[in-house]
Short mmCIF file of N, CA and C in Angstrom, two decimals:
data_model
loop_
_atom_site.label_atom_id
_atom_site.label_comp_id
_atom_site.label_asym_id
_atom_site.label_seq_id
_atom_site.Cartn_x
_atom_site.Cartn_y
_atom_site.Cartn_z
N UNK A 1 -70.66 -17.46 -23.08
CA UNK A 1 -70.92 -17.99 -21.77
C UNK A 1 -72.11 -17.28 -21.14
N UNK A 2 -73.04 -17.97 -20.33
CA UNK A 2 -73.80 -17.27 -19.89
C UNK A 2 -74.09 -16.81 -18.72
N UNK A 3 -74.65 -16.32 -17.81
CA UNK A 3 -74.44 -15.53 -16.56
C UNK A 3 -73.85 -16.88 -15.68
N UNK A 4 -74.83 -17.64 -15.47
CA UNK A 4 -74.78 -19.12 -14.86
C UNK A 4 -73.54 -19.94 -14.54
N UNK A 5 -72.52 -19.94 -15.90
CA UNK A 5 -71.45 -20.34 -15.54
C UNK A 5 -70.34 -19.40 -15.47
N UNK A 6 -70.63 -17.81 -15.65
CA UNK A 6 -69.96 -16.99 -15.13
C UNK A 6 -70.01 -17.34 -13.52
N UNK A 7 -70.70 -17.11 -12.99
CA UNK A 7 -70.87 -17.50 -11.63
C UNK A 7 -70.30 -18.42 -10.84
N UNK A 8 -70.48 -19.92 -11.47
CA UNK A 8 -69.36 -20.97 -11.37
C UNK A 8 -68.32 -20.87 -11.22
N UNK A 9 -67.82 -20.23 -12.09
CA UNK A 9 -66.23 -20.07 -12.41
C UNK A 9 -65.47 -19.35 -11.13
N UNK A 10 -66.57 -18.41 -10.29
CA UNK A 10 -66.12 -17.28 -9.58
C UNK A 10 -66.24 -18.33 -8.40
N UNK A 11 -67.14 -19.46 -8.13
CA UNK A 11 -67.35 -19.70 -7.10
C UNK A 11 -66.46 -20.48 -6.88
N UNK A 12 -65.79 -21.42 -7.73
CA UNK A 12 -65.18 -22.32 -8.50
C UNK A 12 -63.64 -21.55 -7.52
N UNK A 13 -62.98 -20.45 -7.80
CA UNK A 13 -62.10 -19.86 -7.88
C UNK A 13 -61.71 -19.23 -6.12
N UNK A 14 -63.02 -19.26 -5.70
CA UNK A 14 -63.09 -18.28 -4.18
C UNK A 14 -62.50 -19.81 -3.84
N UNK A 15 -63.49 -20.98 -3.87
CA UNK A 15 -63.16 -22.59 -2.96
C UNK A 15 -61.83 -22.78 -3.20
N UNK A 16 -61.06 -22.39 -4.14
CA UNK A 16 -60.03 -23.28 -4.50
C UNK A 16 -59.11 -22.24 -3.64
N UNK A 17 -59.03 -20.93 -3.41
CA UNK A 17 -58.59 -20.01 -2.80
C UNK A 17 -58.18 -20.47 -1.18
N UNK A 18 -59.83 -20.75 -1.11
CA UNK A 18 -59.86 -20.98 0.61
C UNK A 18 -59.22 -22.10 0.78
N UNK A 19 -58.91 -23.43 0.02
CA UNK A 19 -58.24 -24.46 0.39
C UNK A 19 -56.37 -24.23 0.26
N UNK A 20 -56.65 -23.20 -0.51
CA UNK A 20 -54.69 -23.42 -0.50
C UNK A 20 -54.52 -22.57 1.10
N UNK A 21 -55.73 -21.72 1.67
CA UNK A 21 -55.10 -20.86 2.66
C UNK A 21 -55.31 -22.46 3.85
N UNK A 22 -55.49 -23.59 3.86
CA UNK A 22 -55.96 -24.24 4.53
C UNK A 22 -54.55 -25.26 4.53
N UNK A 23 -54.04 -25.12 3.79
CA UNK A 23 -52.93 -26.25 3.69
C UNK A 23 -51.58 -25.19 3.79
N UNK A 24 -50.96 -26.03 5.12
CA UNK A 24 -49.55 -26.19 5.65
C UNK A 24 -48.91 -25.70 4.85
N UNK A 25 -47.51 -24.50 4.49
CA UNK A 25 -46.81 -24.49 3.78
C UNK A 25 -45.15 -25.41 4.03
N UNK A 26 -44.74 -26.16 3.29
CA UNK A 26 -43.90 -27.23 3.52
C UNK A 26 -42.49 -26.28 4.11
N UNK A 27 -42.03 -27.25 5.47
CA UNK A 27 -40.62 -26.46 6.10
C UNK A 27 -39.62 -27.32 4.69
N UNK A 28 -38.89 -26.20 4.64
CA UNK A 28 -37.39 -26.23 4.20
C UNK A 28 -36.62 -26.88 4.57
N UNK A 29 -36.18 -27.86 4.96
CA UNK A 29 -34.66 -28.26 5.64
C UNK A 29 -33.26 -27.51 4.96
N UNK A 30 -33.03 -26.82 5.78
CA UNK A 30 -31.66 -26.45 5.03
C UNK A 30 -30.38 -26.99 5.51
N UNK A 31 -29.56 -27.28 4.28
CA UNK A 31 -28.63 -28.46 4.61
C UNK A 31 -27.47 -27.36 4.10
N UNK A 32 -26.62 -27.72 5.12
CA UNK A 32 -25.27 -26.85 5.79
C UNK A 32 -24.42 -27.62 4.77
N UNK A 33 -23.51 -27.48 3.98
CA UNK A 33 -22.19 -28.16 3.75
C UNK A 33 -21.29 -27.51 4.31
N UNK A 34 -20.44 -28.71 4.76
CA UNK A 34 -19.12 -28.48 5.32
C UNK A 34 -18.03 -28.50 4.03
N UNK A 35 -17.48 -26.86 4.66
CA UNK A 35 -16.28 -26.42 3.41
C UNK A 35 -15.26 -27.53 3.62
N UNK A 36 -14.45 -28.05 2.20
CA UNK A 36 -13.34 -29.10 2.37
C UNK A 36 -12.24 -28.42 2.68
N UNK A 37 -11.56 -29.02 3.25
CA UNK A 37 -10.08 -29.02 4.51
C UNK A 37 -9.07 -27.79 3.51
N UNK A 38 -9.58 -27.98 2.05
CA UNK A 38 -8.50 -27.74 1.13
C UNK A 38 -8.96 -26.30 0.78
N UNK A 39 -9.98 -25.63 1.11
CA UNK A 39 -10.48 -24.18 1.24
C UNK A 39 -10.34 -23.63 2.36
N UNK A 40 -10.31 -24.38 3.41
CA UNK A 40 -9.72 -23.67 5.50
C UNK A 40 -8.33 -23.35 4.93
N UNK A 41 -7.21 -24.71 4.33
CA UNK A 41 -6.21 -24.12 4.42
C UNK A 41 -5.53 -22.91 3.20
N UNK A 42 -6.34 -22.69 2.40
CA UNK A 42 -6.23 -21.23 1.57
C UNK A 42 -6.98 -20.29 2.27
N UNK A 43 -7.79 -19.81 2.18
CA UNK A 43 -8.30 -19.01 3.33
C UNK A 43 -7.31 -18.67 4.81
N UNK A 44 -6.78 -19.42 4.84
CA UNK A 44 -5.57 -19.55 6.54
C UNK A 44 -4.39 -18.76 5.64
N UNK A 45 -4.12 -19.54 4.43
CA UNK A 45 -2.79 -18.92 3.71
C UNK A 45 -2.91 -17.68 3.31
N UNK A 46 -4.72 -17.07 2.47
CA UNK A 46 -4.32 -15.50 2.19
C UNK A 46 -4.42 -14.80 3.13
N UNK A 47 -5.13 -15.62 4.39
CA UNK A 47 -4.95 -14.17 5.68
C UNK A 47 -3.63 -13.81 5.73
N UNK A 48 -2.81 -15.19 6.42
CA UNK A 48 -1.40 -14.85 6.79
C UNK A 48 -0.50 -14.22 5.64
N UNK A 49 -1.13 -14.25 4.52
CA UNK A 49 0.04 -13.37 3.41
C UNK A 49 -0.69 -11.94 3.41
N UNK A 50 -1.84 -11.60 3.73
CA UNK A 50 -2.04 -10.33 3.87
C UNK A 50 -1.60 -9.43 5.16
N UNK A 51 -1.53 -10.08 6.38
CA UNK A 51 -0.72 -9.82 7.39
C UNK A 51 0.85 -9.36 7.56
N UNK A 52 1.04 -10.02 6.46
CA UNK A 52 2.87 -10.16 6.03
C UNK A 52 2.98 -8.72 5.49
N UNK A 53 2.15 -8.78 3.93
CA UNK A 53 2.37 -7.66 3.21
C UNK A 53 1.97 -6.96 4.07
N UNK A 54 1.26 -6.57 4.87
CA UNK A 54 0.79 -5.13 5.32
C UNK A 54 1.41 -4.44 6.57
N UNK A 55 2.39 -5.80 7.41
CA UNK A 55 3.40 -5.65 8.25
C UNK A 55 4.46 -5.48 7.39
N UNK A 56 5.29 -5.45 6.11
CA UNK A 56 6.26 -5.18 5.44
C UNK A 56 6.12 -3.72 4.94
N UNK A 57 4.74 -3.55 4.41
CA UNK A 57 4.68 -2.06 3.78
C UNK A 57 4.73 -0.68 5.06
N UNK A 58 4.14 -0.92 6.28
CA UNK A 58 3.67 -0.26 7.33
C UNK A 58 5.12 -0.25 7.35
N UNK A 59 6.16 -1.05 7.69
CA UNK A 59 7.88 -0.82 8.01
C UNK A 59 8.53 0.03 7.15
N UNK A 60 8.16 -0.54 6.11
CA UNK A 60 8.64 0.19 4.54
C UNK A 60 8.57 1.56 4.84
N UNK A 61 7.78 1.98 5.40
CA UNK A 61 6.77 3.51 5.16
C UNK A 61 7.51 4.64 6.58
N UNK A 62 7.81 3.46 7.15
CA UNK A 62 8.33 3.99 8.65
C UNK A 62 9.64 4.20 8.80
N UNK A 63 10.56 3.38 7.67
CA UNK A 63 11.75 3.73 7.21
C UNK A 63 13.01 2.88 7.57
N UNK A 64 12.18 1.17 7.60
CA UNK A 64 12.99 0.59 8.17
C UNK A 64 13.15 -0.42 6.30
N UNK A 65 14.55 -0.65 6.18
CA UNK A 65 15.29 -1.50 5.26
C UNK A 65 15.85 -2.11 5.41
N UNK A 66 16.21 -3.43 4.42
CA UNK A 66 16.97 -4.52 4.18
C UNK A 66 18.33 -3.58 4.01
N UNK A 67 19.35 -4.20 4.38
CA UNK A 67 20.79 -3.69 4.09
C UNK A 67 21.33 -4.90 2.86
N UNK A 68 22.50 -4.25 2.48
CA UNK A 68 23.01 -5.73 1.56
C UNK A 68 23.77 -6.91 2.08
N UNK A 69 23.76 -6.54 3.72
CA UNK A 69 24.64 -7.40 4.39
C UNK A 69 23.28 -8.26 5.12
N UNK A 70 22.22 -8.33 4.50
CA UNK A 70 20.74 -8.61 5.39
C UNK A 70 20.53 -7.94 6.30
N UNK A 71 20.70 -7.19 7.23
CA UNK A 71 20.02 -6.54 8.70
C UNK A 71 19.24 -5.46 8.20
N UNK A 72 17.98 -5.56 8.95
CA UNK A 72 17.00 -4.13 9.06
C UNK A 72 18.06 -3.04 9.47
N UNK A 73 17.64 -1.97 8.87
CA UNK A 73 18.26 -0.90 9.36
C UNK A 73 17.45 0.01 9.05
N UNK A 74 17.65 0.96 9.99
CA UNK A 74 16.82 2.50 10.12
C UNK A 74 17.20 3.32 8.92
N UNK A 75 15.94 4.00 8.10
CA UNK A 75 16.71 4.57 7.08
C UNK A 75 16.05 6.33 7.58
N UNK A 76 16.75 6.93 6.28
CA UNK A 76 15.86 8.71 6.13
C UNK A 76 15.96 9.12 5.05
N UNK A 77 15.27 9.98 4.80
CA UNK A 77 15.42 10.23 3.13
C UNK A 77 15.54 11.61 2.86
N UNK A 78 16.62 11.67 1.77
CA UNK A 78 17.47 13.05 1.62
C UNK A 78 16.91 13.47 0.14
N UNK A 79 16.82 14.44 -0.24
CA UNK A 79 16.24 15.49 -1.28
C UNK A 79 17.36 16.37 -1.35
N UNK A 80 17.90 16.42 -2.72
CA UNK A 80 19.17 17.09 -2.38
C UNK A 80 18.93 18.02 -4.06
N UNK A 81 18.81 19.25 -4.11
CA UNK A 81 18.55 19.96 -5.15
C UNK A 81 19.74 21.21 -5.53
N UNK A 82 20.14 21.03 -6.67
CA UNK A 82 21.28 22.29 -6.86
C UNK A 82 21.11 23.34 -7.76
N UNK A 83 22.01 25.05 -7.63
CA UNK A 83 21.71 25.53 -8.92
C UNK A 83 23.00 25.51 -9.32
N UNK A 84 23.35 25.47 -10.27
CA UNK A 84 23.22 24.54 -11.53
C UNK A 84 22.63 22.96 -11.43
N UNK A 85 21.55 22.67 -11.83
CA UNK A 85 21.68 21.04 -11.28
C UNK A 85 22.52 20.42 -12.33
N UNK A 86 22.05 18.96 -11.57
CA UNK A 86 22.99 18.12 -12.48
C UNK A 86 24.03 17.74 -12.03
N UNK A 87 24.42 18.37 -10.62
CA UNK A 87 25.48 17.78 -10.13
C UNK A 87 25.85 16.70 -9.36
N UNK A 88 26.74 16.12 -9.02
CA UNK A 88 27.30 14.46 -8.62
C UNK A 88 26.81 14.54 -7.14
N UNK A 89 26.33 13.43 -6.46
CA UNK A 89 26.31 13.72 -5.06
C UNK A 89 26.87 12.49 -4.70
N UNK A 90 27.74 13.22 -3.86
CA UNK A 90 28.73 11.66 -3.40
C UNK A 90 28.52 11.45 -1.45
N UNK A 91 28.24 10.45 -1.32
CA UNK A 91 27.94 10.42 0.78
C UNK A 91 28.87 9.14 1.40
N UNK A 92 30.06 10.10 1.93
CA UNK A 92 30.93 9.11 2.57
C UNK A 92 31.88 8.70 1.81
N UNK A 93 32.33 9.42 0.94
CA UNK A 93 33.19 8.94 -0.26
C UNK A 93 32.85 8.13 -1.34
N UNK A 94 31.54 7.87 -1.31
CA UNK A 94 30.82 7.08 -2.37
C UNK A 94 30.39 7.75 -3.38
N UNK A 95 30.75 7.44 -5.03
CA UNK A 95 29.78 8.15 -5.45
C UNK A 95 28.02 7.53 -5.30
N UNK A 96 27.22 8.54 -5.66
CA UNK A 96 25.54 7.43 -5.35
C UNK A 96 24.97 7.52 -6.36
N UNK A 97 25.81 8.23 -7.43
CA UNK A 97 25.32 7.16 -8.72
C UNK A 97 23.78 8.06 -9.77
N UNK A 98 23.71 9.43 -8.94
CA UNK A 98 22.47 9.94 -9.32
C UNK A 98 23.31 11.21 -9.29
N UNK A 99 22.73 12.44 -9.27
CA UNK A 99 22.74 13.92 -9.87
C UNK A 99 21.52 14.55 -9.16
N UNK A 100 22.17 15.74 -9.20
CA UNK A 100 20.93 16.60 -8.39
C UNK A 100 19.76 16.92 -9.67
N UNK A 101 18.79 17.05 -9.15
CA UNK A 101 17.73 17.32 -8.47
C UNK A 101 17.51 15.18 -8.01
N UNK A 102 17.53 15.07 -6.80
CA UNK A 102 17.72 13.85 -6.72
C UNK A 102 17.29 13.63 -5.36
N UNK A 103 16.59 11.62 -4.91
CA UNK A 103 16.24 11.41 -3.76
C UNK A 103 16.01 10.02 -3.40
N UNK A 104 16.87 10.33 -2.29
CA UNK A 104 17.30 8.47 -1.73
C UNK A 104 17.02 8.58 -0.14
N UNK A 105 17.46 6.93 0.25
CA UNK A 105 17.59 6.95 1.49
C UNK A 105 18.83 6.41 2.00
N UNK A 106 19.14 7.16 2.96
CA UNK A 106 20.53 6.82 3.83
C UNK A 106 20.14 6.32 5.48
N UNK A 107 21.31 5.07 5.74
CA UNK A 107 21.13 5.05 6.83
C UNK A 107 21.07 5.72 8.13
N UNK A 108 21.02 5.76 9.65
CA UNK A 108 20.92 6.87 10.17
C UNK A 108 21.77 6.83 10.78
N UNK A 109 21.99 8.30 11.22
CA UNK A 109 23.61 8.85 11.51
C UNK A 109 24.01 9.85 10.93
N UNK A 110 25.30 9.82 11.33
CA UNK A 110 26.26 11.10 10.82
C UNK A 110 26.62 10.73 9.27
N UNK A 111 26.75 11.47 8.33
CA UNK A 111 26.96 11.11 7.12
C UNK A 111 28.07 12.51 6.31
N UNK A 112 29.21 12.29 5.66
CA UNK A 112 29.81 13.49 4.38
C UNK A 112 29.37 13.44 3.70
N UNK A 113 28.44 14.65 3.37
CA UNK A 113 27.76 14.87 1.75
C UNK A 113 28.66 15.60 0.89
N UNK A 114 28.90 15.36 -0.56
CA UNK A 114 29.43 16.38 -1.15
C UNK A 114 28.55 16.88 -2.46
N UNK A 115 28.32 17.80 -3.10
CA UNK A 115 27.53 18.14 -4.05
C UNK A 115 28.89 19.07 -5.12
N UNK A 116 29.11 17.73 -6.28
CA UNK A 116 30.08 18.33 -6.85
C UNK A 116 29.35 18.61 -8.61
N UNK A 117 30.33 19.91 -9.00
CA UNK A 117 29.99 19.90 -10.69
C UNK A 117 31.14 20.38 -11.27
N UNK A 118 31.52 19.76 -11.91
CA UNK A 118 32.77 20.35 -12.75
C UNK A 118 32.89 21.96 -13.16
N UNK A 119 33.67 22.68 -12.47
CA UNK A 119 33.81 24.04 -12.85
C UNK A 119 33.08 25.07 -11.83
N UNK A 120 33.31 24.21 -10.91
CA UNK A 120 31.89 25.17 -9.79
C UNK A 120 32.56 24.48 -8.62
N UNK A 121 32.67 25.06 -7.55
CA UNK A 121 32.98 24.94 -6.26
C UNK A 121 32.13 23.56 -5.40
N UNK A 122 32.73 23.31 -4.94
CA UNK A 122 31.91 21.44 -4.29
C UNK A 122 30.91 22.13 -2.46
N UNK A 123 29.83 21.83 -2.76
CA UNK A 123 29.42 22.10 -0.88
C UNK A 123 29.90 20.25 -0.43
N UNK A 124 30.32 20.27 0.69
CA UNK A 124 30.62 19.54 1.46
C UNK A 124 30.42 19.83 2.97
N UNK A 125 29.69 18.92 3.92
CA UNK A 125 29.64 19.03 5.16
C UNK A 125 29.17 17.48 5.96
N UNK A 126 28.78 18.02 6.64
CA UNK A 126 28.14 16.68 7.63
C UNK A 126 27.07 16.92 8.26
N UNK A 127 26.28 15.92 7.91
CA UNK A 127 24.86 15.94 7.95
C UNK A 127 24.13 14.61 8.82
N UNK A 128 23.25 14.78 9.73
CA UNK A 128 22.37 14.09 10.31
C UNK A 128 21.19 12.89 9.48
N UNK A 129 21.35 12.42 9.93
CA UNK A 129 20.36 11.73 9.01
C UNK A 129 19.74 10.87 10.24
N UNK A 130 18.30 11.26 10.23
CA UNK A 130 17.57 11.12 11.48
C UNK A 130 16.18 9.92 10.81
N UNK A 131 15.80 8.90 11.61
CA UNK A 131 14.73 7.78 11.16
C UNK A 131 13.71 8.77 10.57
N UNK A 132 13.09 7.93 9.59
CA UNK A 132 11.58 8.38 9.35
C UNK A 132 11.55 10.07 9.45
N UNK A 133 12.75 10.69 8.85
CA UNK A 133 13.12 12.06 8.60
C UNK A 133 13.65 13.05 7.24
N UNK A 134 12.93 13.45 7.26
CA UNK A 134 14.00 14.01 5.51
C UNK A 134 14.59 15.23 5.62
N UNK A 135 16.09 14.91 5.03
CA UNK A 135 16.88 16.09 5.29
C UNK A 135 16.47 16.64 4.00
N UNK A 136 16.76 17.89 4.02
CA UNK A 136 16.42 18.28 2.58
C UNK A 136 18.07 19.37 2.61
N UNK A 137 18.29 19.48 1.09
CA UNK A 137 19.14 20.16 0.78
C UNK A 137 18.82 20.81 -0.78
N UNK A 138 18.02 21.25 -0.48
CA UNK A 138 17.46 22.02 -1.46
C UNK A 138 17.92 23.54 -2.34
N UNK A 139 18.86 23.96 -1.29
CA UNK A 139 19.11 25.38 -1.96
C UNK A 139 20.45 25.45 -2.08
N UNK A 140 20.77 24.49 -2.63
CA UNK A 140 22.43 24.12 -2.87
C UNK A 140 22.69 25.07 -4.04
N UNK A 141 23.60 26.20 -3.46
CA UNK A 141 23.89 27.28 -4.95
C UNK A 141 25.69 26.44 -5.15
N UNK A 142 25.72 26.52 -6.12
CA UNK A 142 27.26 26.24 -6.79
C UNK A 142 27.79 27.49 -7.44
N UNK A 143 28.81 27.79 -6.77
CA UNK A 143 29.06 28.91 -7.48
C UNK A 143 30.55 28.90 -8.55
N UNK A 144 30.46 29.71 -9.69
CA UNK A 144 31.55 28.75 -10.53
C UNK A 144 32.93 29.44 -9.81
N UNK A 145 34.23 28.47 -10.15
CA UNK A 145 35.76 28.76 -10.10
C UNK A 145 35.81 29.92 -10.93
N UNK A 146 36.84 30.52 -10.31
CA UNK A 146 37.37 32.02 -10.67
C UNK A 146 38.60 31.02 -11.72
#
């Protein structure tokens, strides 16, 4: 190529430059769709089920339970640890079905605990059981029968 239409090419390139800065860049219309009826009402449904769960767990946590007769009821939770473990813990004449080193919840109120083991003396008393509270009974010594 020779100088000549080097030159061209450049001049060629500046004009074509200056005309795109000369022309309008085209508006957009942007077009909105409307979400169908059948995405409002899921969206409506996982709010209200996240509301639920998070009003059930917040109760849960605060120490309120289903009974087996249905009613909420106030619960507390007992930690009940022995030496020797392993022993029966019975509340209210019930046995509850677990052994020490052990941990549940009882309703609230006055409650008979007993912490029994075969060959060892039983603690028994009466105990508080206060909402959103943990009794602990942790230093339960058993001491054996003479």
């Amino acid at each position: 190529m020779s100088k000549k239409e080097l030159g061209k090419e450049e001049v060629a390139e500046d004009v074509s430059l200056e005309k795109t800065e000369e022309i309008e860049p085209v508006q957009q219309v942007k077009v909105q769709k409307k979400l169908p009826t059948r995405v409002w009402v899921t969206y409506i449904l996982m709010f209200i089920a996240i509301i639920g769960i998070v009003t059930f767990a917040v109760a849960f946590m605060m120490g309120y339970r289903l009974s087996l007769t249905g009613e909420i009821e106030r619960t507390g939770l007992i930690q009940v640890a022995s030496s020797p473990s392993g022993a029966n813990i019975v509340v209210n004449g019930n046995q509850m079905g677990v052994r020490t080193r052990a941990r549940f919840s009882l309703s609230e109120g006055e409650h008979w605990i007993e912490v029994r083991r075969d060959g060892f003396d039983t603690l028994q008393g009466h105990y508080t059981v206060k909402m959103n509270d943990i009794l602990w009974l942790d230093y339960v010594l058993l001491f054996p029968l003479r």
